[in-house]
PDB file of C-alpha atoms and ligand atoms in Angstrom:
ATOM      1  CA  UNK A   1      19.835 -15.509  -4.024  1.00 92.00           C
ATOM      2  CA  UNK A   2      20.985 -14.894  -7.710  1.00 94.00           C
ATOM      3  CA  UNK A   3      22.154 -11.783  -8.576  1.00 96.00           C
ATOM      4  CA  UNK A   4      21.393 -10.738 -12.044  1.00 96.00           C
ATOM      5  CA  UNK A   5      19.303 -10.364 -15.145  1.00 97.00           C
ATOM      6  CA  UNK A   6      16.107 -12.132 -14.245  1.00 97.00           C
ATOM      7  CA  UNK A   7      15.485 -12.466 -18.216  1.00 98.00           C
ATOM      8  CA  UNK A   8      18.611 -14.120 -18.517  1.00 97.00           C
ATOM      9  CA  UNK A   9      18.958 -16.038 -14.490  1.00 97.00           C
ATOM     10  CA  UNK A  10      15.484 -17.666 -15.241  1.00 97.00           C
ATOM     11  CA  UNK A  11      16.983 -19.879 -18.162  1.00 96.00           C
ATOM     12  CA  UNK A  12      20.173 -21.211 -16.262  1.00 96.00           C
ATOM     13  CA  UNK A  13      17.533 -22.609 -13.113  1.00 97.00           C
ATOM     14  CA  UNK A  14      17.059 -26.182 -12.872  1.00 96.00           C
ATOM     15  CA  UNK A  15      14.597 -27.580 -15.640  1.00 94.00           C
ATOM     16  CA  UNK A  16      13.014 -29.489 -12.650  1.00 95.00           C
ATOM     17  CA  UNK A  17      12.543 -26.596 -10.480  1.00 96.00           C
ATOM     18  CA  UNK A  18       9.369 -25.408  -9.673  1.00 97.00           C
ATOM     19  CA  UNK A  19       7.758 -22.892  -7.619  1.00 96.00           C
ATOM     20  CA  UNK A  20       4.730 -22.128  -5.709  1.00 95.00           C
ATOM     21  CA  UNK A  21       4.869 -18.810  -5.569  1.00 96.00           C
ATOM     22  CA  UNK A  22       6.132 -16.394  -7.995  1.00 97.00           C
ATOM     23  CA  UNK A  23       6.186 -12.451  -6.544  1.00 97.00           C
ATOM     24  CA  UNK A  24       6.697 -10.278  -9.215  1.00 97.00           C
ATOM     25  CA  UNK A  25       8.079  -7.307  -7.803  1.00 96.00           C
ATOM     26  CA  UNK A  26       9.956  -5.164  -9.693  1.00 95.00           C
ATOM     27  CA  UNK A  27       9.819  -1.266 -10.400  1.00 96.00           C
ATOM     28  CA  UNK A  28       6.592  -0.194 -12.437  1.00 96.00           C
ATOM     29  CA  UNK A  29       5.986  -1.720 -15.474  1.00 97.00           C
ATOM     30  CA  UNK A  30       6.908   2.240 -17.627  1.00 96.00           C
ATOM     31  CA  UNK A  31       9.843   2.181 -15.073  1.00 97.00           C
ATOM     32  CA  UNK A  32      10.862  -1.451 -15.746  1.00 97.00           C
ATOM     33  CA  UNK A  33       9.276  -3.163 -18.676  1.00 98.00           C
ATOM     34  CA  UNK A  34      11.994  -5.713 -19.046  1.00 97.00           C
ATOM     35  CA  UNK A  35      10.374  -8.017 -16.312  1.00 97.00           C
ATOM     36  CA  UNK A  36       6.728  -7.580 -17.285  1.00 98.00           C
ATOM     37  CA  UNK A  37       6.858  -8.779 -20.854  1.00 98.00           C
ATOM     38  CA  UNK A  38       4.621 -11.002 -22.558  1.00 98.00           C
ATOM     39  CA  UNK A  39       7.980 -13.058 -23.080  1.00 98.00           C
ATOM     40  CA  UNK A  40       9.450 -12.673 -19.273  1.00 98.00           C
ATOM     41  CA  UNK A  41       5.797 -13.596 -18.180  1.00 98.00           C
ATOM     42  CA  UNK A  42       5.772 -16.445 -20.089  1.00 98.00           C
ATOM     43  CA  UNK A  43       9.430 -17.854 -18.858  1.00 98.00           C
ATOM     44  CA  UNK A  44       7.306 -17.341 -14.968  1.00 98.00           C
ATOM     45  CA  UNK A  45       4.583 -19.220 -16.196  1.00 97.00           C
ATOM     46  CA  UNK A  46       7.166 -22.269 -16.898  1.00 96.00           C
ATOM     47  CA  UNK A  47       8.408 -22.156 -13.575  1.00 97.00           C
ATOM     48  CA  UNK A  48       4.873 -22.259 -11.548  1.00 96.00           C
ATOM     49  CA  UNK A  49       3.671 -25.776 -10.006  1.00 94.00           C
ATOM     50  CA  UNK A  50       0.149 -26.158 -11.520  1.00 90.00           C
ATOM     51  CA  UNK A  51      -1.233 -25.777  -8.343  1.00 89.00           C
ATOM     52  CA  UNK A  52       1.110 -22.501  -7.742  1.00 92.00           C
ATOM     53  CA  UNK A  53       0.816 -19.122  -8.738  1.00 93.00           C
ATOM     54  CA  UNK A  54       2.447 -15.272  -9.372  1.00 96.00           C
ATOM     55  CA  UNK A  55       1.146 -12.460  -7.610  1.00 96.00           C
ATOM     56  CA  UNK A  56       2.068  -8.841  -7.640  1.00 96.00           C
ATOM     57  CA  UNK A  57       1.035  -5.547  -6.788  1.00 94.00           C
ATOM     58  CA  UNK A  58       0.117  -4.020 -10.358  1.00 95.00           C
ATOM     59  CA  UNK A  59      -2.905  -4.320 -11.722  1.00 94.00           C
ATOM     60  CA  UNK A  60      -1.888  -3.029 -15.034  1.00 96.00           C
ATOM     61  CA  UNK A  61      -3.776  -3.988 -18.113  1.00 97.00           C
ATOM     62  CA  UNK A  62      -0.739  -5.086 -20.417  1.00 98.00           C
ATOM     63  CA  UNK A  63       0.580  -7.344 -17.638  1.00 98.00           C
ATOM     64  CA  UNK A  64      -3.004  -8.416 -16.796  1.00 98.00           C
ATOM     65  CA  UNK A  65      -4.029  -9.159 -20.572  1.00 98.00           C
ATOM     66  CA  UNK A  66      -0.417 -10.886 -20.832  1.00 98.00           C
ATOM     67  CA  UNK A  67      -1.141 -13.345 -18.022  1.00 98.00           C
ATOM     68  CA  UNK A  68      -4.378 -13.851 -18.935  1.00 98.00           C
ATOM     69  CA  UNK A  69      -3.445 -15.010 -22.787  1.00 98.00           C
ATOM     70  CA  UNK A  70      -0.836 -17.313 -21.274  1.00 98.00           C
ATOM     71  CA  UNK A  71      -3.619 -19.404 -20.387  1.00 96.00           C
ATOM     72  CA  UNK A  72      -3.966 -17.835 -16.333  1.00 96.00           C
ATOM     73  CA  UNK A  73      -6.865 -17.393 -14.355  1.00 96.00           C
ATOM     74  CA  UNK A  74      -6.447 -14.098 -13.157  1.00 96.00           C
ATOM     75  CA  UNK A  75      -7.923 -12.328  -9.643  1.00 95.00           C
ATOM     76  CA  UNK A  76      -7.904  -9.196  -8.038  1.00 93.00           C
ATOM     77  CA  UNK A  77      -5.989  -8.629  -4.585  1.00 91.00           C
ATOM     78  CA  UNK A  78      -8.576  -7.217  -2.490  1.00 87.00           C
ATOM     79  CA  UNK A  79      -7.697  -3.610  -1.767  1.00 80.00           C
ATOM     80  CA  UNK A  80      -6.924  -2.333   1.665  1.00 78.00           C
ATOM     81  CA  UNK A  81      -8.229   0.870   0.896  1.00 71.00           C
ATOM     82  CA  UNK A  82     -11.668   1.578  -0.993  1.00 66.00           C
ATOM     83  CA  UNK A  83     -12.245   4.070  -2.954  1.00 64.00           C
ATOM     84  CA  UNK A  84     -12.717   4.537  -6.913  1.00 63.00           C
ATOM     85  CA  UNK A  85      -9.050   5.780  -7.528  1.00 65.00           C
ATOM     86  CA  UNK A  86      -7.993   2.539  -5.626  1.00 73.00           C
ATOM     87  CA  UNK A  87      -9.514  -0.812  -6.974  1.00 73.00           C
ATOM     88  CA  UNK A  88      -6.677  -2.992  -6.224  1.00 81.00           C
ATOM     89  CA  UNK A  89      -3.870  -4.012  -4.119  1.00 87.00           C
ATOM     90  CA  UNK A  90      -2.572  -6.034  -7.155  1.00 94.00           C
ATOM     91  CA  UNK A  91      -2.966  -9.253  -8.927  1.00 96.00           C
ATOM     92  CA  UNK A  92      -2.907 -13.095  -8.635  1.00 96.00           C
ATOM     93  CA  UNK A  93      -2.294 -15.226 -11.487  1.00 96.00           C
ATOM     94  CA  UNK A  94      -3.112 -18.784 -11.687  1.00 95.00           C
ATOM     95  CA  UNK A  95      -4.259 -22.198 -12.825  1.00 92.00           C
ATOM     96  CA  UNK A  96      -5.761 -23.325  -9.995  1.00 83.00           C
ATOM     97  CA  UNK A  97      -9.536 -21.701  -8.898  1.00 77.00           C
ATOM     98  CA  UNK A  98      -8.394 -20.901  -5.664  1.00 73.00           C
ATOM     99  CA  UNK A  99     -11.796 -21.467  -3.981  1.00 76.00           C
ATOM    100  CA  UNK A 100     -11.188 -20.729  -0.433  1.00 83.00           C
ATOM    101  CA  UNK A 101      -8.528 -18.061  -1.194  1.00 86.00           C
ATOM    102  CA  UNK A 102     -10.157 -14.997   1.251  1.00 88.00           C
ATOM    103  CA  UNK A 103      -7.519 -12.320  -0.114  1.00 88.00           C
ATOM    104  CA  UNK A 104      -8.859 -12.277  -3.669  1.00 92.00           C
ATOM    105  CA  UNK A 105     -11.826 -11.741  -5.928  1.00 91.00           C
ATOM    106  CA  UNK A 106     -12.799 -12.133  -9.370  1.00 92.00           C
ATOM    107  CA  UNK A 107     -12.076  -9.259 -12.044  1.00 94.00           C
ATOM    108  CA  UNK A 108     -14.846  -6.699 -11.880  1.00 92.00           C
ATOM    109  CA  UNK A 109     -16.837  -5.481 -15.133  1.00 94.00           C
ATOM    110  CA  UNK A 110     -14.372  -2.824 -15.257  1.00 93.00           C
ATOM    111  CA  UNK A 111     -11.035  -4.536 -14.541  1.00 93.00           C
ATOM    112  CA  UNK A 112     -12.335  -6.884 -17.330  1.00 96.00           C
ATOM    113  CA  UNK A 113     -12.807  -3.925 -19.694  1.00 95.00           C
ATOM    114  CA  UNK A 114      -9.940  -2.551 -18.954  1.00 95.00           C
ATOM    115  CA  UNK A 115      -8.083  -5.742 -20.507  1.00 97.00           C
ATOM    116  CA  UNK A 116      -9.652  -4.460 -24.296  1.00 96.00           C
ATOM    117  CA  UNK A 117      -8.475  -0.881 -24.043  1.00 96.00           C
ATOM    118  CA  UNK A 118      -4.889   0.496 -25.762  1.00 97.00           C
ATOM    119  CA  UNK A 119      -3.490   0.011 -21.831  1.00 97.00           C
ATOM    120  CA  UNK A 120      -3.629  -3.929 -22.644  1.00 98.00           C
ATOM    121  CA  UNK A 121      -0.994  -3.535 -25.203  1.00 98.00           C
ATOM    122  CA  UNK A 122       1.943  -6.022 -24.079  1.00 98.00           C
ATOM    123  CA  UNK A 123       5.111  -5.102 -23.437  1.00 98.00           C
ATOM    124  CA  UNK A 124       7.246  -7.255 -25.845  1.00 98.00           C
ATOM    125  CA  UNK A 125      10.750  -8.605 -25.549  1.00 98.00           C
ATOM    126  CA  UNK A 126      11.366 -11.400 -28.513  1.00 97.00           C
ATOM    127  CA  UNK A 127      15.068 -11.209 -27.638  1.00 96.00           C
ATOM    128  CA  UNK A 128      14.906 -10.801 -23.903  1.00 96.00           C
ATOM    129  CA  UNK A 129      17.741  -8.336 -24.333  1.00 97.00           C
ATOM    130  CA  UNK A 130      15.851  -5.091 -25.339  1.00 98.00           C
ATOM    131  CA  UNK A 131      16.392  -1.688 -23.250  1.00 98.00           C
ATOM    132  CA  UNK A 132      13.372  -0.135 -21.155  1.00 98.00           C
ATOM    133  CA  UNK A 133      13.685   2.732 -23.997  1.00 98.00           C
ATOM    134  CA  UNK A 134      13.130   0.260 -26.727  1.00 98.00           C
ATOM    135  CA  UNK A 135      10.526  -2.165 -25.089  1.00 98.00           C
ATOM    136  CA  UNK A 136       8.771   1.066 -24.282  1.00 98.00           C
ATOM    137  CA  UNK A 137       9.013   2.635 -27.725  1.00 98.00           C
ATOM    138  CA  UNK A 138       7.219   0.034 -29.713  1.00 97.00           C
ATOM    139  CA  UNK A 139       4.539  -0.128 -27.504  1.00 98.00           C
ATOM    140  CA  UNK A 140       3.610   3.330 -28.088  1.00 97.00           C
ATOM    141  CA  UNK A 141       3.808   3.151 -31.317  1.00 97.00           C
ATOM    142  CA  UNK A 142       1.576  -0.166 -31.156  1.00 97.00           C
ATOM    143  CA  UNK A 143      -0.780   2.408 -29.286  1.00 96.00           C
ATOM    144  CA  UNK A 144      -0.559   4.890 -31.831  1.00 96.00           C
ATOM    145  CA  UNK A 145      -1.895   2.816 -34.469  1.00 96.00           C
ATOM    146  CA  UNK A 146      -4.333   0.053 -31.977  1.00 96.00           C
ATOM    147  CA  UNK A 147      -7.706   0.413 -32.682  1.00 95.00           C
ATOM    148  CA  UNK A 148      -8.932  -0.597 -29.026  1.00 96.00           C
ATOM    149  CA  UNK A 149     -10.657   1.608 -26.835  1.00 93.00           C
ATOM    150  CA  UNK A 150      -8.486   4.451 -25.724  1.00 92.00           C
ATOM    151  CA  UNK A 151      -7.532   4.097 -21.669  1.00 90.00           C
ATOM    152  CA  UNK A 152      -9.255   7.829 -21.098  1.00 90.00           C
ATOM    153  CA  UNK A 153     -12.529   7.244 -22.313  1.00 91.00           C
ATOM    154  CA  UNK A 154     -12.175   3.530 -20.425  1.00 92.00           C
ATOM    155  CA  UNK A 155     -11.594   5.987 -17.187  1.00 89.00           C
ATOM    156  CA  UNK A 156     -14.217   8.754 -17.775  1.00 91.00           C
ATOM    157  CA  UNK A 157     -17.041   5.974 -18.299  1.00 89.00           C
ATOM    158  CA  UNK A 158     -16.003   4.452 -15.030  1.00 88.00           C
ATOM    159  CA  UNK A 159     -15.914   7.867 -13.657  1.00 83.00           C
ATOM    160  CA  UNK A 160     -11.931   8.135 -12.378  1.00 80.00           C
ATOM    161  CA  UNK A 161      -9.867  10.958 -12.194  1.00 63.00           C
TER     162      UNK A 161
HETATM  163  C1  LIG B   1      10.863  -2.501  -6.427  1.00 96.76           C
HETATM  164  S1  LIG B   1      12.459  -3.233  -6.321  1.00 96.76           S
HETATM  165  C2  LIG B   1      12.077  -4.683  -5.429  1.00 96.76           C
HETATM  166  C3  LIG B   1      12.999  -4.968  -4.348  1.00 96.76           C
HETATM  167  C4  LIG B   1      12.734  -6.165  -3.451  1.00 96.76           C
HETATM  168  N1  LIG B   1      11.585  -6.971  -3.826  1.00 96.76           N
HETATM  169  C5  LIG B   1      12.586  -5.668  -2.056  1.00 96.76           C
HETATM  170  O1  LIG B   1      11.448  -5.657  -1.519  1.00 96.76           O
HETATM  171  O2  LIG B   1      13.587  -5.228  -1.492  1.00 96.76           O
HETATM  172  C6  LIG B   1      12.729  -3.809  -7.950  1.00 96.76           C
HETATM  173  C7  LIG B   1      14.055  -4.522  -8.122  1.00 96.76           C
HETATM  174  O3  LIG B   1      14.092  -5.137  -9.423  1.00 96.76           O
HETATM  175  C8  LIG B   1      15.438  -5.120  -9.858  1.00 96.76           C
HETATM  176  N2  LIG B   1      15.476  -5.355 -11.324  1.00 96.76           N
HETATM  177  C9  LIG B   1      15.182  -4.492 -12.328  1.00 96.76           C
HETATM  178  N3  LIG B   1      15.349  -5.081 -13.518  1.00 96.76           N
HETATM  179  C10 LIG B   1      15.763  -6.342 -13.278  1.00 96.76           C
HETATM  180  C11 LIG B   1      16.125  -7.429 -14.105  1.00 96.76           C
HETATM  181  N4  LIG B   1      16.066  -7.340 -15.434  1.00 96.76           N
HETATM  182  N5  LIG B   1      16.515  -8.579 -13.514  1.00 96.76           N
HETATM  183  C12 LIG B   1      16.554  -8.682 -12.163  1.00 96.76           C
HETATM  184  N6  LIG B   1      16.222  -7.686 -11.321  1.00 96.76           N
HETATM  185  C13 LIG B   1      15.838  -6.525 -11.878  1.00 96.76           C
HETATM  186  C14 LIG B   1      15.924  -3.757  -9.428  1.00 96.76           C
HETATM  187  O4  LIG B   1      17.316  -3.725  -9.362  1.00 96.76           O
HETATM  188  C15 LIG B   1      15.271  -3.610  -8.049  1.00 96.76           C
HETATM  189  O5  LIG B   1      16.110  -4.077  -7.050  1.00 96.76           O
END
């Protein structure tokens, strides 16, 4: 176990080391956006075997579109519970196709458009040293002024609360 900041443990680990499983689990990504930036993602993606790969439970779109521009094939965790409010327990990130993988599915039309609305704005951390406050600041402000589809309208035509 290594205690400490994740953004800053990752770089002191082994160059050799490699893992087969990366499980992203840290507070939500408006709680905690330290650990799901485009730049944190990418340090992950370093440390996965080819044949390996991250999963979590969000299936937010900045995290989503992050993983998904660092070159991984991305999959939904099938959800324990159906219903239109709940689309999925999460999501699996790899290189690999995972054929005979049971747990997962490919992206639905929605999850996929949900990757071109203002939600699939990245978190960003060029230093690895920026506060929550900060990370989360520019964001917004890349919101503000993104002309992608805004997340409500993305909602209402899939008809969610
Ligand atoms: C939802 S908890 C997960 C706990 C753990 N997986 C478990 O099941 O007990 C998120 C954890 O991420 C830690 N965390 C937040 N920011 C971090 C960072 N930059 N580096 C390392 N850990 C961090 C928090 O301290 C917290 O313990």
């Amino acid at each position: 176990m290594i205690i400490g900041d994740a953004r800053k443990e990752i770089l002191n680990l082994p160059k050799e080391l490699n893992f087969d499983l990366i499980f992203l689990d840290g507070f939500s990504p408006q709680k905690c956006p330290e650990i799901w930036s485009y730049e944190f993602l990418s340090q992950l993606k370093n440390k996965i075997k080819y044949e390996g790969y991250l999963i979590t439970y969000t299936s937010a779109a900045a995290v989503r579109k992050s993983l998904k521009n660092l070159g991984f094939n991305l999959f939904n965790i099938l959800p324990t519970l159906s219903n239109k409010n709940h689309w999925s327990d999460g999501t699996l990130a790899t290189f690999d196709n995972q054929q005979n993988n049971p747990y997962i599915k490919q992206l639905s039309e929605m999850e996929i458009e949900h990757l071109n609305t203002k939600a699939s704005i990245p978190y960003r951390d060029p230093t690895g040293e920026m506060l929550s406050k900060e990370i989360l600041e520019i964001r917004k402000k890349e919101q503000q002024f993104s002309k992608l589809l805004d997340t409500n309208s993305w909602r209402k035509k899939w008809e969610m609360a």
